[in-house]
Short mmCIF file of C-alpha atoms and ligand atoms in Angstrom, two decimals:
data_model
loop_
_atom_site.label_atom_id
_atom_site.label_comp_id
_atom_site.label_asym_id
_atom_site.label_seq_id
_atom_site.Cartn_x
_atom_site.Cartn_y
_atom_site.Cartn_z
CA UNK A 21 108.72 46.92 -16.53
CA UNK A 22 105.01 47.46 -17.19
CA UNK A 23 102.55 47.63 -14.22
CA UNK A 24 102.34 45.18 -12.45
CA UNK A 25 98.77 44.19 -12.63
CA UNK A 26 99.74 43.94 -16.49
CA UNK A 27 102.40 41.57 -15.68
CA UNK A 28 100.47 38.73 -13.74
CA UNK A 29 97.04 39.47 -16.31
CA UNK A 30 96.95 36.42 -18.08
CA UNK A 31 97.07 37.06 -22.44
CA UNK A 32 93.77 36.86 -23.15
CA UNK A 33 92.69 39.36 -20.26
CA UNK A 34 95.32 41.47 -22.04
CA UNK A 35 94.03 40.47 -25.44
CA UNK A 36 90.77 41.96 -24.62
CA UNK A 37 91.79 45.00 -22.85
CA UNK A 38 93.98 45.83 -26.84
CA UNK A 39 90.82 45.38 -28.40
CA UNK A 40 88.75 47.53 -26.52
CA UNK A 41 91.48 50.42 -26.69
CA UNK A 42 91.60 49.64 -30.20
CA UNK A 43 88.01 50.39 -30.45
CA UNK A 44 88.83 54.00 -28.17
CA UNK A 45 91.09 54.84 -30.60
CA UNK A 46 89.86 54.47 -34.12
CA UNK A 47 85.86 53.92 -33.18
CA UNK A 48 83.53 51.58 -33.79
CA UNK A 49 83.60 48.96 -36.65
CA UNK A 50 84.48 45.17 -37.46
CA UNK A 51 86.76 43.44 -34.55
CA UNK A 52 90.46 43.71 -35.15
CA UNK A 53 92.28 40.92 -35.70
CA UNK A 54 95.05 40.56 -33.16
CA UNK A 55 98.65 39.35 -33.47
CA UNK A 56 101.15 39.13 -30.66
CA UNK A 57 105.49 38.88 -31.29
CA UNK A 58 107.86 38.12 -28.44
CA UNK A 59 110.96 40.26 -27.08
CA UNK A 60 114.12 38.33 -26.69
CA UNK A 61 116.71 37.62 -23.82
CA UNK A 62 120.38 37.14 -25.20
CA UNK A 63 122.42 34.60 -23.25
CA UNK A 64 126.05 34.44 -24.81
CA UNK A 65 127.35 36.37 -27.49
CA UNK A 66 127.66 39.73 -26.20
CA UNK A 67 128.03 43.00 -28.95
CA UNK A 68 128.96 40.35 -30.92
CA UNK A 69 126.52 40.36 -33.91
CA UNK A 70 127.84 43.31 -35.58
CA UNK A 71 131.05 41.87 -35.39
CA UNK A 72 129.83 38.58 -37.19
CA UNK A 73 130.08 36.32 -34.28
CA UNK A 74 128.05 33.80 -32.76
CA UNK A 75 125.10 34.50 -30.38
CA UNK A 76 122.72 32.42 -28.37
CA UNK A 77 119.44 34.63 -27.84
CA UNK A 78 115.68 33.08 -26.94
CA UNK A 79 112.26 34.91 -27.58
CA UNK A 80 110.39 35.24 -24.09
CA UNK A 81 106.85 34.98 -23.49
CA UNK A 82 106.42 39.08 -23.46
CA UNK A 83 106.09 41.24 -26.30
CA UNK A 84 103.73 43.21 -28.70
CA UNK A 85 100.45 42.91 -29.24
CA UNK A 86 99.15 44.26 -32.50
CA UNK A 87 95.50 44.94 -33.44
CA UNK A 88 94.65 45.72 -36.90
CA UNK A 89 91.63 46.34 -38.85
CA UNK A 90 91.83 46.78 -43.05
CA UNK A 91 89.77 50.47 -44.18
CA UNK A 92 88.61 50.56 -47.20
CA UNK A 93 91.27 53.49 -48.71
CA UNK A 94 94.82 53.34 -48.96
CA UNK A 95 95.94 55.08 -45.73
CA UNK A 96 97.69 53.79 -42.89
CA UNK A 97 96.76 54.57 -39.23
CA UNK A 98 99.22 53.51 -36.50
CA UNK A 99 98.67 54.28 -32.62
CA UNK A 100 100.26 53.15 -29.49
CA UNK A 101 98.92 51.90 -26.00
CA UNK A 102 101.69 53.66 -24.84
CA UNK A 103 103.23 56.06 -26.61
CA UNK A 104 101.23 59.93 -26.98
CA UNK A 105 101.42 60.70 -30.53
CA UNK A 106 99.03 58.67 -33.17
CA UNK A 107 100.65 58.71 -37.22
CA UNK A 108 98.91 58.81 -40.24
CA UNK A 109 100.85 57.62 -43.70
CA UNK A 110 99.37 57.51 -47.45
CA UNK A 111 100.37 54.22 -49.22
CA UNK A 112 100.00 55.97 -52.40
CA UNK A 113 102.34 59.14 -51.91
CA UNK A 114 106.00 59.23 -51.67
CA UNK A 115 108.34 57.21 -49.54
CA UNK A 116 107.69 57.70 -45.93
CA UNK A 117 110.13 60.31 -44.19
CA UNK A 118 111.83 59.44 -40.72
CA UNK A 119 110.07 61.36 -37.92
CA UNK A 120 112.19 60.60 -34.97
CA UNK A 121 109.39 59.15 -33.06
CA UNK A 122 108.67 55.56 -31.96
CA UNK A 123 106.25 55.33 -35.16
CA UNK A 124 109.82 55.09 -37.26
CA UNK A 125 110.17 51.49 -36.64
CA UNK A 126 106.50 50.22 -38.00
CA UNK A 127 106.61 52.35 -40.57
CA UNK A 128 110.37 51.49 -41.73
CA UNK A 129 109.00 47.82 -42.13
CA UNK A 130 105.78 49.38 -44.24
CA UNK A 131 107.84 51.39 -46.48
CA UNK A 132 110.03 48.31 -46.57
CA UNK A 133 107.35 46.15 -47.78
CA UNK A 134 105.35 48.16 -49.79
CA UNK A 135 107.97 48.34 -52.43
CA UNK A 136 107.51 44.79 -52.65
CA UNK A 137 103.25 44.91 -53.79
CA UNK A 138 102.92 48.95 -54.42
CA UNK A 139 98.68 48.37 -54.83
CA UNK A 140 97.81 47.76 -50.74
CA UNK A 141 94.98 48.15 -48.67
CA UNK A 142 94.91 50.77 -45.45
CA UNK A 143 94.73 49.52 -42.34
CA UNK A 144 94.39 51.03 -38.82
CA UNK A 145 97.05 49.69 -36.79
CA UNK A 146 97.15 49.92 -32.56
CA UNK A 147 100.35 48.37 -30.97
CA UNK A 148 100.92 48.04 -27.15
CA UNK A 149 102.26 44.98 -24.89
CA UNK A 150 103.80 43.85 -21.95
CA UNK A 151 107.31 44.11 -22.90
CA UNK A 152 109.72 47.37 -21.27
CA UNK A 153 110.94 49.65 -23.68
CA UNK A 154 114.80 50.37 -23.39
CA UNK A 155 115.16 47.47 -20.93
CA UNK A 156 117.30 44.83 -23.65
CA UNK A 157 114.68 42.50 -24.25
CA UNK A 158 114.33 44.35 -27.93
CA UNK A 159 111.25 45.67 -27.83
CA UNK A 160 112.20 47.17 -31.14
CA UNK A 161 112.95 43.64 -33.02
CA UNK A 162 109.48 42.61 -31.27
CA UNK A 163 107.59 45.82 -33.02
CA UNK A 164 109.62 45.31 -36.53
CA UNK A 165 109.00 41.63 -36.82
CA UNK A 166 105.56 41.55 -35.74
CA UNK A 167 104.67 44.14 -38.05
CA UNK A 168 106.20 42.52 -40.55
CA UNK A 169 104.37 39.72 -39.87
CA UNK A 170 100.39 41.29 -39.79
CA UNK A 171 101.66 43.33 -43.08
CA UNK A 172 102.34 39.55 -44.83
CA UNK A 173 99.16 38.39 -43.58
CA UNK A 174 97.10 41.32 -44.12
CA UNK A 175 98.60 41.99 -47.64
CA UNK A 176 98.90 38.27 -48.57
CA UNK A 177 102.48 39.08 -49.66
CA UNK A 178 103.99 35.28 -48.83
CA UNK A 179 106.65 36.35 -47.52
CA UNK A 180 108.10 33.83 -44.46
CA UNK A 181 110.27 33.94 -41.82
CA UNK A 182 113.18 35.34 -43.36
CA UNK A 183 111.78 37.84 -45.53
CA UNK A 184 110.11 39.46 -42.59
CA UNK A 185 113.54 39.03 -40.48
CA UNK A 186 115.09 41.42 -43.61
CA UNK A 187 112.18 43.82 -43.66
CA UNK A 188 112.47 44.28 -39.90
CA UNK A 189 116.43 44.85 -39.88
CA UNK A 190 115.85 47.53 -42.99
CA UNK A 191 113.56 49.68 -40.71
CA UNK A 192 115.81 49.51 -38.04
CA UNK A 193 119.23 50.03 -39.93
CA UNK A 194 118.18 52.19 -42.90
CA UNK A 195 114.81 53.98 -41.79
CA UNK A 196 116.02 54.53 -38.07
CA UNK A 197 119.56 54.43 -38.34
CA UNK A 198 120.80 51.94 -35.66
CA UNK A 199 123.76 50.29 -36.26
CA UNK A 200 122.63 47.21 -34.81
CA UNK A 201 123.30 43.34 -35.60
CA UNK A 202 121.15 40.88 -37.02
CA UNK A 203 120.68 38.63 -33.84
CA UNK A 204 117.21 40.58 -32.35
CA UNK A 205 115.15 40.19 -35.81
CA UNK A 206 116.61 36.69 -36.05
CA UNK A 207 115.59 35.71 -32.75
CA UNK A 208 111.94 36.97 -32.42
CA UNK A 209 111.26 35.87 -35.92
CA UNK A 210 113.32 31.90 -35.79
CA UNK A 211 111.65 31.86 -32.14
CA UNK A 212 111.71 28.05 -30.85
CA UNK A 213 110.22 27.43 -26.94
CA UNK A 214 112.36 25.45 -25.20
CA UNK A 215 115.07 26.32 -27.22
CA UNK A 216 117.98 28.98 -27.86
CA UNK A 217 118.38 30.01 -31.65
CA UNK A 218 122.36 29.40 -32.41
CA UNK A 219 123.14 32.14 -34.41
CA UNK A 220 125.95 32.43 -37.01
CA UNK A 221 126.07 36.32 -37.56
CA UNK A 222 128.40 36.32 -40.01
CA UNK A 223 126.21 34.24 -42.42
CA UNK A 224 123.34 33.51 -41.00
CA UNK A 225 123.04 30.29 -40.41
CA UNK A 226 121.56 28.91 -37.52
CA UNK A 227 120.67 25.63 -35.35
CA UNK A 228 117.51 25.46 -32.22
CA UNK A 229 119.82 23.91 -29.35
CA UNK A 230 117.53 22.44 -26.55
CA UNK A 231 117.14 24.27 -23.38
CA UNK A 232 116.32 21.66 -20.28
CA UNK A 233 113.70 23.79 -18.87
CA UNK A 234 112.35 21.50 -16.09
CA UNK A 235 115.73 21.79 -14.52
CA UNK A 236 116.59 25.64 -14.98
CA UNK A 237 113.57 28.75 -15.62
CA UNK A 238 115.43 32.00 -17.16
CA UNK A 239 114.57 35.19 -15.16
CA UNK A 240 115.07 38.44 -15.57
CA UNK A 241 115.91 41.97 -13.46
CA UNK A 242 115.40 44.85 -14.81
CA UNK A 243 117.68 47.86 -12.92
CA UNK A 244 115.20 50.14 -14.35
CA UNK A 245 117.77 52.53 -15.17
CA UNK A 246 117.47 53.66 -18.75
CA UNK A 247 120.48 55.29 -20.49
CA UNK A 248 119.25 58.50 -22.62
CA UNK A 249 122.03 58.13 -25.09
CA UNK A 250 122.21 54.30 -25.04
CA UNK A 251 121.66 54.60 -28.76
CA UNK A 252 124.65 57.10 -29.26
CA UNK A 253 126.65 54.98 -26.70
CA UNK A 254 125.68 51.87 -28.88
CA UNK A 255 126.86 53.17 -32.41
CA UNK A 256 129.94 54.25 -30.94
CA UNK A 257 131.11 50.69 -29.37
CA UNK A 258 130.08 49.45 -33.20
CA UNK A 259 132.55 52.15 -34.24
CA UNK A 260 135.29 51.22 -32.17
CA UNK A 261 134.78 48.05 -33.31
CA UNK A 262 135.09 48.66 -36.65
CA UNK A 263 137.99 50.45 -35.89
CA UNK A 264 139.84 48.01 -33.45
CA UNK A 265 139.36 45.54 -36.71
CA UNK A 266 140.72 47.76 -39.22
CA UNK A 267 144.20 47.75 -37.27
CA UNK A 268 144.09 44.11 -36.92
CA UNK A 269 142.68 43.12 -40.36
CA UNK A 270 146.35 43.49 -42.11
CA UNK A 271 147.31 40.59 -39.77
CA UNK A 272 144.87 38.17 -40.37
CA UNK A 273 144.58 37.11 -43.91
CA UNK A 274 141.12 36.73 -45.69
CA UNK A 275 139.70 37.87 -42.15
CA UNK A 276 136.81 40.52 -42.99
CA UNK A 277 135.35 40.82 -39.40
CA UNK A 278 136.17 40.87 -35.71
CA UNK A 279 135.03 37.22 -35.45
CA UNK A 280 137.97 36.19 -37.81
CA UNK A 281 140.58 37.90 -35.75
CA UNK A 282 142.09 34.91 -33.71
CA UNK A 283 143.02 34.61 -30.02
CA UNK A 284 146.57 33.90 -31.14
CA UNK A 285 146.70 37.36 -33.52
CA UNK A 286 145.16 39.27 -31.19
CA UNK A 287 147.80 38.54 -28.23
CA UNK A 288 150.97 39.10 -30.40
CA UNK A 289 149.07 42.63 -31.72
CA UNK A 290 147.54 43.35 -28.70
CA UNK A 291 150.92 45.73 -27.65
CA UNK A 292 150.29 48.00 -30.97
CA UNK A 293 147.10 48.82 -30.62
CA UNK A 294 145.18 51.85 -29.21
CA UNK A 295 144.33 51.24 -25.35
CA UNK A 296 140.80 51.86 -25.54
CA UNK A 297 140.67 49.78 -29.30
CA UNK A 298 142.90 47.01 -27.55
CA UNK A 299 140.21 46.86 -24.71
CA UNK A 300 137.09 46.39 -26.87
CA UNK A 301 138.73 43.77 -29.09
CA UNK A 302 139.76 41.86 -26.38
CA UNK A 303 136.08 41.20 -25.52
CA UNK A 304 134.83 40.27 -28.61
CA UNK A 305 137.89 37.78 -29.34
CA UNK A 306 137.63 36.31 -26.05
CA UNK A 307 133.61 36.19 -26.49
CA UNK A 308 133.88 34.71 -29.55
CA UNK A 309 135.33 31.98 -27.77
CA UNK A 310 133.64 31.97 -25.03
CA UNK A 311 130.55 32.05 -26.79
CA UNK A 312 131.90 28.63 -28.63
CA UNK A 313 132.47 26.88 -24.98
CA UNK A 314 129.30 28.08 -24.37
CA UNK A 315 127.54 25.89 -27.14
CA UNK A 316 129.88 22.78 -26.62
CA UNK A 317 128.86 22.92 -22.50
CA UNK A 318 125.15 23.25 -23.27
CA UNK A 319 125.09 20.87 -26.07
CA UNK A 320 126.92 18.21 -23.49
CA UNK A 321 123.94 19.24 -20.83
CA UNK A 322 126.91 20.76 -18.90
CA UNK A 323 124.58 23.42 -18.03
CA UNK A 324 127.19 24.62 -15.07
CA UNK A 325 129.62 25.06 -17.61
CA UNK A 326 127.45 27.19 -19.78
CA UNK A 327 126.51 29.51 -17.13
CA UNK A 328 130.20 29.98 -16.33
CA UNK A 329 130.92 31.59 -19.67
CA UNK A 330 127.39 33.68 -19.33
CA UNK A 331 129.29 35.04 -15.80
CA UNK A 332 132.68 35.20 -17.23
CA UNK A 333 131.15 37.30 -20.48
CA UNK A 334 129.58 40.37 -17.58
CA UNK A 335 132.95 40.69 -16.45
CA UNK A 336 134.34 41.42 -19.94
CA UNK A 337 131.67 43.45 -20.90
CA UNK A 338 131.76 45.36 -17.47
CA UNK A 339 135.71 45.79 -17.34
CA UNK A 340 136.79 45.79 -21.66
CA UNK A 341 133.46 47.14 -23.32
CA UNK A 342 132.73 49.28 -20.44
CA UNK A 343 128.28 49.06 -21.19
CA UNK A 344 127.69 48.07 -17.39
CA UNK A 345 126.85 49.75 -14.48
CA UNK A 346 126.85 49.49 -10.69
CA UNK A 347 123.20 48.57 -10.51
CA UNK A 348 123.67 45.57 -13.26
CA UNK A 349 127.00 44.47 -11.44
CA UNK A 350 124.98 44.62 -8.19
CA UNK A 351 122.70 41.91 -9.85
CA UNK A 352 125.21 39.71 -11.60
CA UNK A 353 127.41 39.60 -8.58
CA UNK A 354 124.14 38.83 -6.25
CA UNK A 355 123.26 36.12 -8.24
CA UNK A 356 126.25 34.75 -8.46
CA UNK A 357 126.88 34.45 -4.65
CA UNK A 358 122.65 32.94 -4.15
CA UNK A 359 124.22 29.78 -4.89
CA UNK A 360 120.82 29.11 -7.02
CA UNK A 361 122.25 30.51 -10.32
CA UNK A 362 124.05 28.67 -13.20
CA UNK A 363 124.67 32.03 -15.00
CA UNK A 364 124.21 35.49 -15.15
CA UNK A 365 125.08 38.48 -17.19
CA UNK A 366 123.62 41.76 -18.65
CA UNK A 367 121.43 41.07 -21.33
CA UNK A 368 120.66 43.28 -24.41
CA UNK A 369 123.29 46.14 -25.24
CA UNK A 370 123.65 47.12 -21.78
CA UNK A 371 124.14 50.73 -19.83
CA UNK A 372 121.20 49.52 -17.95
CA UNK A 373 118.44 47.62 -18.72
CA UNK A 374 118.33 43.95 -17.45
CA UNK A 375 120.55 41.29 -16.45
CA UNK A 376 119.32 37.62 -17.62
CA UNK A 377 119.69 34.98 -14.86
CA UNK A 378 119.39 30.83 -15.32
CA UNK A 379 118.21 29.92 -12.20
CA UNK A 380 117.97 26.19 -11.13
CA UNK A 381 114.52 25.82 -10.76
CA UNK A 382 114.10 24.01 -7.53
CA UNK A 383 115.82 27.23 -5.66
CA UNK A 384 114.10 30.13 -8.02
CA UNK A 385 111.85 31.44 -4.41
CA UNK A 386 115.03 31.77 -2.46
CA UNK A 387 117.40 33.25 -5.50
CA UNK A 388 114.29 35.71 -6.21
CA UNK A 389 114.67 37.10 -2.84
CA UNK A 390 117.72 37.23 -2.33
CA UNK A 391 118.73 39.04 -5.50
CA UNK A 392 116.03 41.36 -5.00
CA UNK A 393 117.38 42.03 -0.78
CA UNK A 394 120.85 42.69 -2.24
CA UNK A 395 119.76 45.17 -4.56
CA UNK A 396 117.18 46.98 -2.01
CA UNK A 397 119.94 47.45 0.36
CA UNK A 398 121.98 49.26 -2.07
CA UNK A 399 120.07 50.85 -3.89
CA UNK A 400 116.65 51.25 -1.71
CA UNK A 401 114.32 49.90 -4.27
CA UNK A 402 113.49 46.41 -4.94
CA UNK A 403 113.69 45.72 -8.48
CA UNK A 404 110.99 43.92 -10.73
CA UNK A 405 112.62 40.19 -11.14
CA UNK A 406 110.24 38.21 -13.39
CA UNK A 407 110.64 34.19 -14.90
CA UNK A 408 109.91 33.93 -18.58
CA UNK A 409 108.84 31.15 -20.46
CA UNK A 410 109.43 30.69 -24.41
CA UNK A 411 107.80 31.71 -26.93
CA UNK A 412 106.41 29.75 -30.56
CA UNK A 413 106.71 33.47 -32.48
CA UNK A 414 105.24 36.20 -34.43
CA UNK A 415 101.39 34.69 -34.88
CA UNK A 416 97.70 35.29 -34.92
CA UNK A 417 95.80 35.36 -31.69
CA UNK A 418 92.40 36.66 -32.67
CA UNK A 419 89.98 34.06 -30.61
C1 GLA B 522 121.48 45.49 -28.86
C2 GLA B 522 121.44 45.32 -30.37
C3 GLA B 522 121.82 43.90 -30.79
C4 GLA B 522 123.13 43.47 -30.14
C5 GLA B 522 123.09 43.74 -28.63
C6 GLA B 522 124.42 43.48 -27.95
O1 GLA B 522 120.47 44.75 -28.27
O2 GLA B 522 120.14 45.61 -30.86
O3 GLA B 522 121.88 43.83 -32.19
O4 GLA B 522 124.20 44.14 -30.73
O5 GLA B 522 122.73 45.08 -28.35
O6 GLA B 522 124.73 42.12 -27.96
#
């Protein structure tokens, strides 16, 4: 996670600080106008977006802030609080090329969006935050759809939620090349506090399901171990996927994802299939349905029952999709036995990263500890365990 004295600064502290590195960077001038987008925890629906299932993310109160100032050409300027290397892109030339550096996924959204109103104005654009990178709380969705965002405003293109949701999800599918889902764009950029975004991956429709957050806070650990090839690792389990449904589609009439394969066809298949393909489609048919209980528990305010499923799902994706580790497990299984947690699970794609906890709120001190003693005895580090609140989404925050 980010410093700690970033952590407890309160936003406009932080606010300030971006605008005075903004200043460091591209020199004096007019004051930036400043946007900020949330990261996102995920709390049911695990690797199942890209196999058009249901998820249940929420945006969290950390994420990007973006400072931008128009220039009077047609260039674009983008720099990072905490990245090394600074870009600089001409509107006017040809389409931007993939450089294999972070500046891919603000620039995949430009290029995106300049198709849409070729005659733009430059801009200088500085992003930084308070969100960890490679941790599962998508600070790539955060970066996409906030960009997205101060390019609508800044360009007046009208766009709204959705359109930015689409330009975000090109620069990270097409311009990048991740094979990832639809839920991260979806839930930074349909962000509700208070609420989780029911998602509908395999058409996109959705529904804000109320969160009682007096009773329960959300927190989050963060193992701090970060996977090098997470990316390759990630591409590969949508592979399998793809590949565990093309054995099972021939059973399942009119089925044309994972989602659509059944509990019922999968057990009288399950015998046929590759081990390692049998394995990962037994998670995502049996998260599909958990992911279902899920909704029906919290929409009853069986909040116990919705935890359950989160705790059930880190066992699946721990034993069957095989994206845990022993430092997440040490977590999940911690919380579990605090007695002070509803649910847990890994949150994010996994192989690291963070686990997401719902902690009742009237025990969060004690659970806090003892997660964190658990883990320091194992592993001989205590490990950053924050509470998030919600977030309202993508938006202006110039004062
Ligand atoms: C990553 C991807 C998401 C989703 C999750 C797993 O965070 O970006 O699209 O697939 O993994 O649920």
């Amino acid at each position: 996670m980010p410093r700690r004295a970033d952590r407890i600064l309160p936003v406009s502290e932080l606010l300030a600080r971006h605008e005075l590195a903004f200043a460091a960077v591209f020199g004096p001038g007019p004051r930036p106008r400043s946007f900020f987008s949330p990261g996102r925890v995920n709390l049911m629906g695990a690797h199942l977006d890209y196999n058009g299932g249901p998820v249940m993310p929420t945006a969290i109160d950390r994420g990007t802030f973006i400072a931008v100032r128009a220039r009077s050409d047609r260039r674009l300027r983008l720099s990072s609080t905490s990245e090394p290397l600074s870009f600089e892109l001409d509107l006017t030339g040809a389409p931007f090329a993939r450089q294999g550096q972070w500046v891919d996924y603000p620039a995949g959204v430009c290029e995106s969006l300049r198709r849409r109103r070729p005659v733009v104005g430059g801009l200088d654009i500085l992003f930084g935050g308070n969100l960890p990178v490679g941790a599962g709380l998508s600070s790539s969705a955060s970066i996409c759809v906030g960009t997205a965002f101060l390019l609508d405003h800044m360009w007046g293109l009208g766009l709204g939620a959705l359109k930015r949701v689409e330009a975000a999800l090109f620069a990270e599918r097409e311009f990048v090349g991740v094979r990832c889902g639809i839920m991260d764009p979806y839930a930074v950029g349909l962000a509700m506090p208070e609420h989780l975004l029911w998602l509908d991956c395999k058409d996109g429709s959705n529904e804000h399901l109320p969160l009682d957050s007096a009773r329960i806070a959300i927190a989050v650990a963060d193992t701090g171990v970060r996977r090098e090839l997470a990316q390759g690792a990630f591409n590969e389990r949508v592979a399998q996927a793809a590949a565990a449904f093309a054995a099972l589609a021939p059973f399942a009439p009119g089925a044309t994802c994972l989602r659509d394969i059944s509990v019922e066809v999968f057990a009288d298949r399950r015998s046929k299939l590759d081990p390692l393909l049998r394995r990962r489609a037994e998670h995502v048919v049996h998260e599909v349905a958990r992911t279902f209980a899920a909704r029906d528990a919290l929409k009853c305010g069986k909040l116990a029952g919705f935890g359950a499923q989160m705790f059930a799902a880190h066992a699946s994706l721990r034993e069957l999709y095989d994206v845990s580790c022993p430092e997440l497990d040490v977590l999940v299984d911690s919380a579990h036995e605090s007695g002070g947690v509803l649910g847990s699970r890994l949150t994010g794609a996994g192989f690291g990263g963070c686990v997401v906890m719902l902690i009742d709120r009237s025990r969060t001190a004690s659970v806090v500890e003892h997660v964190a003693c658990r883990f320091e005895a194992r592993f001989g580090r205590r490990p950053p365990i924050e509470i998030f609140g919600g977030d309202p989404g993508p938006r202006e925050v110039s004062e």
